[in-house]
Coordinates of C-alpha atoms in Angstrom, one line a residue:
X1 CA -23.3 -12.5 -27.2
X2 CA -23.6 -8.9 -26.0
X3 CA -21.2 -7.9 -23.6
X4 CA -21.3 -5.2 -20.9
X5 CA -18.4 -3.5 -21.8
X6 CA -15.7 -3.6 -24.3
X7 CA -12.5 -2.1 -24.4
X8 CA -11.3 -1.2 -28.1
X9 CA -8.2 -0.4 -29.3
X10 CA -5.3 0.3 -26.5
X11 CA -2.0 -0.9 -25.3
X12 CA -2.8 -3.5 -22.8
X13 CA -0.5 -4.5 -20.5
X14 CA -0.5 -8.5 -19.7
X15 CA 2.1 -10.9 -17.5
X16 CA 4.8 -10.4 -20.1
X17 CA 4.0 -8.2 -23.0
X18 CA 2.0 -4.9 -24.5
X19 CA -0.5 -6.1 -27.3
X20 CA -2.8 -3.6 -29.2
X21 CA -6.0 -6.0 -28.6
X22 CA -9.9 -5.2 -27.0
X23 CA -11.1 -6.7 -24.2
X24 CA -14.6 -8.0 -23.5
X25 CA -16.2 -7.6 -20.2
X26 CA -19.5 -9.6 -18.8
X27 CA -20.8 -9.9 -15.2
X28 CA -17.8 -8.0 -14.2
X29 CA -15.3 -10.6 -15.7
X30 CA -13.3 -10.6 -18.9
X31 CA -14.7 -12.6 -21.0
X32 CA -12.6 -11.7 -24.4
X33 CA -9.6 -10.8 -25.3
X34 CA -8.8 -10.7 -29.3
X35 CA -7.5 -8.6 -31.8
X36 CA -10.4 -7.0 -32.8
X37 CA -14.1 -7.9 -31.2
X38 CA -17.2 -6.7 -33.0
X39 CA -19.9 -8.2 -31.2
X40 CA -22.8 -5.6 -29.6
X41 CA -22.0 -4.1 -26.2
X42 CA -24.1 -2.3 -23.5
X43 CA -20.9 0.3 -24.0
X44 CA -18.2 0.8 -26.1
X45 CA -15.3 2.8 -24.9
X46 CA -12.1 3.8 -27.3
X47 CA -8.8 3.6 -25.6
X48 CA -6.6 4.6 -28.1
X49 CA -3.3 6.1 -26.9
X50 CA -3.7 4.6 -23.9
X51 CA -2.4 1.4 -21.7
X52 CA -5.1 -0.7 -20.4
X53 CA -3.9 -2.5 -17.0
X54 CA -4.7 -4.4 -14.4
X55 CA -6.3 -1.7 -11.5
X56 CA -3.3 -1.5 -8.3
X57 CA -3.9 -3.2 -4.9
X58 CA -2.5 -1.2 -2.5
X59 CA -1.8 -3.3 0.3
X60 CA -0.8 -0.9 2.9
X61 CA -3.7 1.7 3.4
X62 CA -4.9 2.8 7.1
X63 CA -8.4 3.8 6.9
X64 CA -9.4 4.8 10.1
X65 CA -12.7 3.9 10.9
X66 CA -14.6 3.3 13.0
X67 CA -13.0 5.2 15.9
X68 CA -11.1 8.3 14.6
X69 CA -13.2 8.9 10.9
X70 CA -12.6 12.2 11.5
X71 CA -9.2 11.2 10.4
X72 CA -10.2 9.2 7.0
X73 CA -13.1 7.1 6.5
X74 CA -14.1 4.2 3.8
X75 CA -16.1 6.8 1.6
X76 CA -13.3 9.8 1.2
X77 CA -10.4 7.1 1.2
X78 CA -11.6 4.9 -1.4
X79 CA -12.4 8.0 -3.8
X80 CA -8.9 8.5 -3.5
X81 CA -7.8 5.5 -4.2
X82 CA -10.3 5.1 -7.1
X83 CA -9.5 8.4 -8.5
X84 CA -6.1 7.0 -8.6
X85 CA -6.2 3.9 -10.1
X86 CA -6.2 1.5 -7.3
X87 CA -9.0 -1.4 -7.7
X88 CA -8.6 -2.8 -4.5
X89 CA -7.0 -2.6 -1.3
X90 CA -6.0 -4.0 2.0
X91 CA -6.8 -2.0 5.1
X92 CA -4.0 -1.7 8.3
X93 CA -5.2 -3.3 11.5
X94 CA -4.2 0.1 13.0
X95 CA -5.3 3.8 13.6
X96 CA -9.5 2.6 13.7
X97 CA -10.6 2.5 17.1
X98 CA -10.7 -0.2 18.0
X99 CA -7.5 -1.9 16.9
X100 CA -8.2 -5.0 14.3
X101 CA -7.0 -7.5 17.1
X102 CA -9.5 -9.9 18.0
X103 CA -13.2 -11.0 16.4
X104 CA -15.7 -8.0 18.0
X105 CA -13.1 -5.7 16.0
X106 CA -13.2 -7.3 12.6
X107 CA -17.3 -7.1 13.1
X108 CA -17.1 -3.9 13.9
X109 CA -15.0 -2.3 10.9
X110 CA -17.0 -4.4 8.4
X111 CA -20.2 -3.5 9.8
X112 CA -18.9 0.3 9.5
X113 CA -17.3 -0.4 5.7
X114 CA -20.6 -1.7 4.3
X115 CA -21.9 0.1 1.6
X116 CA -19.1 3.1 1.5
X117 CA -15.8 1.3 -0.2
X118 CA -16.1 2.4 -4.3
X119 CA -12.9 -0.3 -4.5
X120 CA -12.8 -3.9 -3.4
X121 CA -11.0 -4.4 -0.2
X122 CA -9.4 -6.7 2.7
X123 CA -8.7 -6.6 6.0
X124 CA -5.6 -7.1 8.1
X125 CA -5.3 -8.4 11.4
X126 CA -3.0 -7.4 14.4
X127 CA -0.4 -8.9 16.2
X128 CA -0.1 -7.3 19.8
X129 CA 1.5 -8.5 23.1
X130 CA -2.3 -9.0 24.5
X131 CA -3.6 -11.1 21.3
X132 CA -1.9 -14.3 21.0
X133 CA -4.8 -16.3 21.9
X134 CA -6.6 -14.4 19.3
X135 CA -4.8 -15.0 16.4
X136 CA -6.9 -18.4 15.1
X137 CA -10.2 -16.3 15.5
X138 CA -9.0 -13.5 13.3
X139 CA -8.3 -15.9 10.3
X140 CA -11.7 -17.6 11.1
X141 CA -13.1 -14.3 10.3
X142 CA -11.1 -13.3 6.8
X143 CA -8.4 -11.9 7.2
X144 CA -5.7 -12.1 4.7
X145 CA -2.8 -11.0 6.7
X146 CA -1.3 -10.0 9.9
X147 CA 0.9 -6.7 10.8
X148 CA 2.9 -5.8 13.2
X149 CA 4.7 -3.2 14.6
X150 CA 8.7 -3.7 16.0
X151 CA 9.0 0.4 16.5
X152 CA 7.3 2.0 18.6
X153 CA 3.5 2.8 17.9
X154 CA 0.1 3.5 19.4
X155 CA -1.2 5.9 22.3
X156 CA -2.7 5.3 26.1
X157 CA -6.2 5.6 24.4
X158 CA -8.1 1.8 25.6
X159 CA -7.7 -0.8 22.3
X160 CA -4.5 1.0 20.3
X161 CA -2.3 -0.7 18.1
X162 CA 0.8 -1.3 20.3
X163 CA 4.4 -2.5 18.9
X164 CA 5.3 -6.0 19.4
X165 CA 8.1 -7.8 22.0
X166 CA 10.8 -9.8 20.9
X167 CA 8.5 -12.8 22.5
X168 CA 5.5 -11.9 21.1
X169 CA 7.3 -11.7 17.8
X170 CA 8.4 -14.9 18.2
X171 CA 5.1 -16.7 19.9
X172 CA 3.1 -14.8 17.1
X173 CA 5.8 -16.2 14.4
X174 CA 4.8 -19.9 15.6
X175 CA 1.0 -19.3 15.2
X176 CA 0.9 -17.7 12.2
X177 CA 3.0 -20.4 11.0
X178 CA 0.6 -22.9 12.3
X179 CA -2.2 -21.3 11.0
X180 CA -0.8 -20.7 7.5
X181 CA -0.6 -17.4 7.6
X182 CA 1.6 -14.5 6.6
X183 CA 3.0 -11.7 8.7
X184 CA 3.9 -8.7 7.2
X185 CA 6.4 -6.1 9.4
X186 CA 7.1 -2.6 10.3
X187 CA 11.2 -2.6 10.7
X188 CA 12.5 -0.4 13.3
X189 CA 14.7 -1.0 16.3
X190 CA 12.2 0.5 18.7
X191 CA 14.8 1.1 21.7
X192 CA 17.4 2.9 19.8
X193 CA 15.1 4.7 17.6
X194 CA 13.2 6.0 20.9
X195 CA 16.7 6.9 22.6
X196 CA 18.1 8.9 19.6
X197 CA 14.8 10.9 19.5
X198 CA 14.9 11.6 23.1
X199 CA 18.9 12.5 22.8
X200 CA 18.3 15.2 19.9
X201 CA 14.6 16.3 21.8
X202 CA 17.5 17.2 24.7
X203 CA 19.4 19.3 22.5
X204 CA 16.9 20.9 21.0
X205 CA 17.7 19.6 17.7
X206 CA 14.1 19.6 16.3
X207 CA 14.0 19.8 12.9
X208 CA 12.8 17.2 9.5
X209 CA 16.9 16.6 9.3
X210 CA 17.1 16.0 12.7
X211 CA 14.4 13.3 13.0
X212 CA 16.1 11.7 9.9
X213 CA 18.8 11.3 11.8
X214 CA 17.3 9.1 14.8
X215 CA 15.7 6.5 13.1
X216 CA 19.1 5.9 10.7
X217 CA 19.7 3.3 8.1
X218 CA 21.0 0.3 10.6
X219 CA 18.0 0.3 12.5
X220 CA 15.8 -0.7 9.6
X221 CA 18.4 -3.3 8.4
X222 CA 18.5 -4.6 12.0
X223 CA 15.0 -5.5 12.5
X224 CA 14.9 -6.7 9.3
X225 CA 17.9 -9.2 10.4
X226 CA 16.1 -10.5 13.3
X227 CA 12.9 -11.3 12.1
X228 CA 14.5 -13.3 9.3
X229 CA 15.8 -15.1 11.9
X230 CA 12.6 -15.6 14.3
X231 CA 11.0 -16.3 10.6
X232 CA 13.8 -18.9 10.0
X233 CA 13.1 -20.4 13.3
X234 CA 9.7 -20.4 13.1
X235 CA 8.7 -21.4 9.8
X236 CA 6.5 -18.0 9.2
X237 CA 6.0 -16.8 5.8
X238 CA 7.0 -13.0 6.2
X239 CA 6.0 -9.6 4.1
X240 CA 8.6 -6.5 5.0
X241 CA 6.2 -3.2 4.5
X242 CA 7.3 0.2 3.6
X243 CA 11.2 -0.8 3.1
X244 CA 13.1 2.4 2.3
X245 CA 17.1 1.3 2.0
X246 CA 18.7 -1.0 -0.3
X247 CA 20.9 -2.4 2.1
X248 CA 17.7 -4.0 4.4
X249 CA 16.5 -5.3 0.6
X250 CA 19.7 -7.2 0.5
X251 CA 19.0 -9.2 3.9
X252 CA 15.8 -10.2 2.5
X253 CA 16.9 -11.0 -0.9
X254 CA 19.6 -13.2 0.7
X255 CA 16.9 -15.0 2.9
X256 CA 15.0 -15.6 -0.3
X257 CA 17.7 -17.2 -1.8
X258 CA 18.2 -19.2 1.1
X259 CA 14.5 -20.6 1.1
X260 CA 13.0 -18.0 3.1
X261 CA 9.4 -17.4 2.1
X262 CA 9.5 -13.3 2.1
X263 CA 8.8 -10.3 0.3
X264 CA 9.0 -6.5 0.0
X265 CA 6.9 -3.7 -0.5
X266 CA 8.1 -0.3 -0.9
X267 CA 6.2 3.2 -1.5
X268 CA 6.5 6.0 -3.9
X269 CA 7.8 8.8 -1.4
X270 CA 11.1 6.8 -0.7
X271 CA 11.5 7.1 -4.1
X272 CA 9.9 10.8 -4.7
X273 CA 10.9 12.6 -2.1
X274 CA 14.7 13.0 -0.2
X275 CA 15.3 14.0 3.4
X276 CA 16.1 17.6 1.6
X277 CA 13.0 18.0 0.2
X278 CA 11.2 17.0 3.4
X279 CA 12.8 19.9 4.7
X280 CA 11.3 22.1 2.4
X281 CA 7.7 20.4 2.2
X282 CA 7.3 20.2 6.1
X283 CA 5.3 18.1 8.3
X284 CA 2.9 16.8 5.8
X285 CA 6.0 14.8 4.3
X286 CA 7.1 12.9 7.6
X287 CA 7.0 9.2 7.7
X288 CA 8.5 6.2 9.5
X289 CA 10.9 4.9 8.4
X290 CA 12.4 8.4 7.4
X291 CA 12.5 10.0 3.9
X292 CA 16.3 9.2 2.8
X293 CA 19.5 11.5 1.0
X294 CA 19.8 11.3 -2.4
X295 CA 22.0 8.4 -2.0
X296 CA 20.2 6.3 -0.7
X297 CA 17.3 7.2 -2.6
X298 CA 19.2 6.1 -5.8
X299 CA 20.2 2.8 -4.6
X300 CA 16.7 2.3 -3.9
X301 CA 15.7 3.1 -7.3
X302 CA 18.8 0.5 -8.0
X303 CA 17.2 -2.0 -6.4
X304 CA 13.5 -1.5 -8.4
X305 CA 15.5 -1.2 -11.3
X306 CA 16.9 -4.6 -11.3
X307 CA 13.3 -6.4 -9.7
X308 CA 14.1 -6.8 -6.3
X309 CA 11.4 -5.1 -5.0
X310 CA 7.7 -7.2 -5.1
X311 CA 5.5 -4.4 -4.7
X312 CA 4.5 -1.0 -4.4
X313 CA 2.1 0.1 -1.9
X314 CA 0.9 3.8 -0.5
X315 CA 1.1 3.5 2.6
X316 CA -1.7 6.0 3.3
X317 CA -1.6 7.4 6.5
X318 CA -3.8 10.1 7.1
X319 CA -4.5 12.3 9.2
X320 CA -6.5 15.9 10.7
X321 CA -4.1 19.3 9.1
X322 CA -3.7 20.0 13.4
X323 CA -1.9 16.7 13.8
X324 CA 0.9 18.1 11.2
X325 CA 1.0 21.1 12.9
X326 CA 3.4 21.9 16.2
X327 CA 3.4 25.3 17.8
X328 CA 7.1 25.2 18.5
X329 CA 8.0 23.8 14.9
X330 CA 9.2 20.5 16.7
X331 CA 8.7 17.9 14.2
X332 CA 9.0 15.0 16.8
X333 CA 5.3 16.5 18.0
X334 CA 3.7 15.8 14.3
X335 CA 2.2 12.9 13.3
X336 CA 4.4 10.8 11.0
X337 CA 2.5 9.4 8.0
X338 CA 1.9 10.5 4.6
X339 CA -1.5 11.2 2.8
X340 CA -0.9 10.2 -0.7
X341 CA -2.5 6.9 -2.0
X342 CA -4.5 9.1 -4.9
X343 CA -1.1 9.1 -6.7
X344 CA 0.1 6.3 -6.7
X345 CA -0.1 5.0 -10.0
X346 CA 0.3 8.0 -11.8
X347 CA 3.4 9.1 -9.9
X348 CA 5.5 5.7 -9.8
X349 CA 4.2 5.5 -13.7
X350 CA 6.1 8.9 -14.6
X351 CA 9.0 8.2 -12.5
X352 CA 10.2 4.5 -13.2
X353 CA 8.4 3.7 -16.6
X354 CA 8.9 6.6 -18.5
X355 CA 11.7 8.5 -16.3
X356 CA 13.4 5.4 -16.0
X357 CA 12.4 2.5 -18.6
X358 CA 11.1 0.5 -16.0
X359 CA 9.0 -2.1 -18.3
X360 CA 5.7 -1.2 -18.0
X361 CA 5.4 -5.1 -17.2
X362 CA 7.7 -4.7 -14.8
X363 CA 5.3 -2.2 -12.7
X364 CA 2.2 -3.9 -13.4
X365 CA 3.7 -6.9 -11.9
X366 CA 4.8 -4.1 -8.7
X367 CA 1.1 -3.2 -8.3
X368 CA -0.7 -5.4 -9.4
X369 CA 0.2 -8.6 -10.0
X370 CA 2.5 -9.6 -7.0
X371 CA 0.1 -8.3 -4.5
X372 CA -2.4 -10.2 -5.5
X373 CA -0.4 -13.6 -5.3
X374 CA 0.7 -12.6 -2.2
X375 CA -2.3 -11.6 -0.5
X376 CA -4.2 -14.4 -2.1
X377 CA -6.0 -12.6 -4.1
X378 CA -6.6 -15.4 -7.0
X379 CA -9.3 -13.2 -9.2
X380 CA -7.2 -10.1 -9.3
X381 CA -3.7 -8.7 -10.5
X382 CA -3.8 -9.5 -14.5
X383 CA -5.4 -8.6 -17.3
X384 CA -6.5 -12.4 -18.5
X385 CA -9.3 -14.7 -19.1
X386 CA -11.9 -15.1 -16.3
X387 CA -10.2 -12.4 -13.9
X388 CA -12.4 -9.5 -12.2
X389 CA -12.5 -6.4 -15.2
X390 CA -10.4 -4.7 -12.6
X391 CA -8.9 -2.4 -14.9
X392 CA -7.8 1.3 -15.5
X393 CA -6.6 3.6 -18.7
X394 CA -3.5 5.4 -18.2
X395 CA -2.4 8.3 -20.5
X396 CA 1.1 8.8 -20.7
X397 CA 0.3 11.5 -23.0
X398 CA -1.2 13.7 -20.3
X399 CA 0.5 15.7 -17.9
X400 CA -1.3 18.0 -15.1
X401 CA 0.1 19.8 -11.6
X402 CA -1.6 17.7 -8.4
X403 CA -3.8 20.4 -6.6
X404 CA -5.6 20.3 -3.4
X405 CA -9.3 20.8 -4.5
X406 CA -8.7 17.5 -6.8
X407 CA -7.6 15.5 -4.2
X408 CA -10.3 13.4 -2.4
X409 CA -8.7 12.6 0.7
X410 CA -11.6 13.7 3.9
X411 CA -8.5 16.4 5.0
X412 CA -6.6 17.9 1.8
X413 CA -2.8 17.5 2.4
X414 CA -0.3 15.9 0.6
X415 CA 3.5 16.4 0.2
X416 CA 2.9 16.0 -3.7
X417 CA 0.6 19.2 -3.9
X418 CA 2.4 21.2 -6.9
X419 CA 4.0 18.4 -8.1
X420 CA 3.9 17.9 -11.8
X421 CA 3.2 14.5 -13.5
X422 CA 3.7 13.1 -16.8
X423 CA 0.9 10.8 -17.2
X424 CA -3.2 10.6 -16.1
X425 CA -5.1 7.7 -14.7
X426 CA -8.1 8.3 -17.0
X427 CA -10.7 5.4 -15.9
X428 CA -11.2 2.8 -13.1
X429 CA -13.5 0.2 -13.5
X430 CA -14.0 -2.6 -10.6
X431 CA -15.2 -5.6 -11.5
X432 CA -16.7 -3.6 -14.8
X433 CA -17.9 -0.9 -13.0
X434 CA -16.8 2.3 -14.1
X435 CA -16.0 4.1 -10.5
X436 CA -13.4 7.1 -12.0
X437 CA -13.8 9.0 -15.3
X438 CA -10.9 12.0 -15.7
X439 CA -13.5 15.4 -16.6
X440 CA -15.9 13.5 -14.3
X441 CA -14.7 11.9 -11.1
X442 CA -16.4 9.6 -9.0
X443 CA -19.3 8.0 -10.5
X444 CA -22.4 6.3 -9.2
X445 CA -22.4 5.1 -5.7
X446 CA -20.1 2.7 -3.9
X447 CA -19.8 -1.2 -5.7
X448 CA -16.6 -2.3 -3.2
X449 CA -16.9 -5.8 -2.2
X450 CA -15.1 -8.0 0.7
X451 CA -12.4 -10.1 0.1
X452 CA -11.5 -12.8 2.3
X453 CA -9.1 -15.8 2.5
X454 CA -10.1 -18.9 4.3
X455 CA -6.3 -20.5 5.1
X456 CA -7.4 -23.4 6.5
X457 CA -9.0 -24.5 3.2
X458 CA -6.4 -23.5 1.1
X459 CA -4.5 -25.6 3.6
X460 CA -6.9 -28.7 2.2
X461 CA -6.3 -28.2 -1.1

């Protein structure tokens, strides 16, 4: 046989160990995987030195079109997140205009995605107070999720995203448990959080620390608490996005050891960057929930350390340079969300496998892996026989400084420009098509490819 592509001689990272083996690639599917393989190949490619893994799905990314492109759009984001090492992704039923909330959207953002995503990708659906009766004809259509919002979100502009009610959390809860399907959650007491801001907006008290300081630990863990609860109630399989304290990770691992279907995501700035450093970085670094002190930060990593945290995700959330700009220097006036799903892999690789000893097993299963059980996803997340040739080359040999004019993001901002990283994402293939080559960048044109999940089949089987 000759293959399309085979992959000779590096550290490849499966389920549960690192083997010095090659991989065979045909019809963008590993077809081999031996010790050695000598048979002819369309192209041969030495990666020596080097762990071969499974590419990430990042399954929190907010690509914003159609609607507000001008913000991100499939072409830029998915160079970033190629150029990072992500192979596929799932896109947030927010920021595109119009919300994903109801059949016309869905239509619409996959007519505007075709042809333009150089990764594989999903979509998300909505739940809103104004689309409970919508919910069945979003899963007719694909998705493989639904999000929703408990803080505050969205704008007067017609068709927003807009933050759920405690009944429409509950009414959506019963649907989605009735339809099979999981909701994943943005975990903010809304009312408080909206108070303290107002309170410290009063006094003037305008600054990174002081926006920290209103959206504080308990309201996270709150939410958290009562959506377990509505999820107990209700029967809903649940998915906790962008967690950033140990103590909300300890409701949900409790629920999970009470039966609770749920899991966690968490993203590379909780652990990268600390309220002090937002300080210092500025606007381009604010979030929600709020970068953390150092001590939380480090029970965070605590938690990682030890497993307790499914999956890492980006949480891309970009935006125009204006939007992190206020002429007064009030950061309540900024937009809060961070640009920065081009790093990652690279990042969260320096930090907890070779900072911190995370297994390199460990973090495959964090990007890789878990998401793609979770999300349904059954031809991705592992390096094994028959899976899509999703798969990237990182050299933890390598170590640059992350500049602007390498980033690929449609407006160049990020709160890791300057940042130093010990290792180099130096290839991305999807579905053995190289996309990323380090010296290169983006090659050939765009090969993404829709994923869907049809729930009431699985439901069948």
């Amino acid at each position: 046989m000759e293959y399309d592509l085979i992959i000779k001689g590096g550290q490849v990272v499966f389920r549960d160990e690192v083997k010095n083996v090659d991989i065979a690639i045909k019809n963008g599917k590993i077809s081999a995987i031996a010790e050695t393989i000598d048979d002819a190949a369309v192209k041969i490619i030495n990666a020596e030195g080097q762990y071969v893994m499974p590419g990430m799905i990042d399954t929190h990314v907010h690509i914003c079109e159609p609607g507000r492109t001008e913000w991100e759009g499939f072409v830029t984001g998915t160079k970033a997140l190629a150029a990072g090492g992500t192979t596929s992704y799932v896109d947030m039923p927010l920021n595109a205009l119009p919300a994903t909330v109801d059949r016309a959207a869905v239509r619409s953002k996959l007519e505007a995605a075709n042809g333009k995503n150089y990764v594989d990708y999903a979509l998300y659906g909505g739940l809103v107070p104004s689309n409970l009766d919508k919910l069945e004809e979003l899963s007719d259509e694909g998705v493989v999720a639904y999000k929703c919002f408990m803080a505050t979100c969205g704008s007067d502009i017609p068709d927003d995203f807009t933050n759920v009610d405690d009944y429409t959390l509950y009414a959506g809860m019963k649907k989605l448990a009735e339809l099979g399907h999981m909701l994943s959650i943005h975990a903010e007491n809304a009312v408080i959080t909206d108070r303290l801001a107002e309170e410290m907006v009063k006094k003037g008290k305008i600054t990174a620390t002081d926006y920290v300081a209103t959206r504080p630990v308990f309201t996270e863990v709150d939410a958290v608490k009562r959506a377990l609860f509505l999820a107990k109630e209700t029967g809903c399989k649940l998915h906790f996005v962008h967690i950033s304290t140990a103590e909300a990770i300890d409701e949900i691992i409790k629920a999970q050891n009470e039966g609770q279907d749920v899991t966690v995501e968490s993203c590379p700035h909780y652990f990268t960057i600390t309220t002090a450093q937002f300080e210092e970085i500025g606007p381009v670094a604010k979030c929600s929930p709020p970068l953390r002190n150092e001590v939380e930060q480090e029970k965070l990593w605590d938690k990682l350390i030890e497993g307790k945290i499914d999956m890492l995700t980006s949480d891309h959330s970009p935006c125009p340079p204006e939007m992190k700009h206020s002429d007064t220097n009030n950061i309540f006036e900024v937009w809060g969300g961070i640009t920065g799903c081009q790093n990652n892999v690279d990042l969260m690789f320096d930090e907890a496998v070779l900072k911190r000893h995370v297994p390199v097993t460990d973090f495959v299963r964090m990007i890789a892996t878990n998401p793609a059980k979770r999300f349904n996803m059954p031809t991705k997340g592992e390096i094994a026989i028959s899976k899509d040739a999703d798969i990237i080359l990182v050299d933890a040999n390598q170590s640059y400084v992350v500049k602007k004019e390498d980033l690929y993001y449609r407006h160049q901002h990020s709160p890791y420009i300057g940042r130093n990283i010990n290792c180099r994402v130096t290839k991305t293939f999807v579905r053995g098509n190289l996309v990323f080559e380090l010296g290169q960048g983006i090659v050939g044109e765009p090969v993404g490819e829709l994923i869907t999940y049809n729930a009431k089949e699985t439901a069948l089987v």
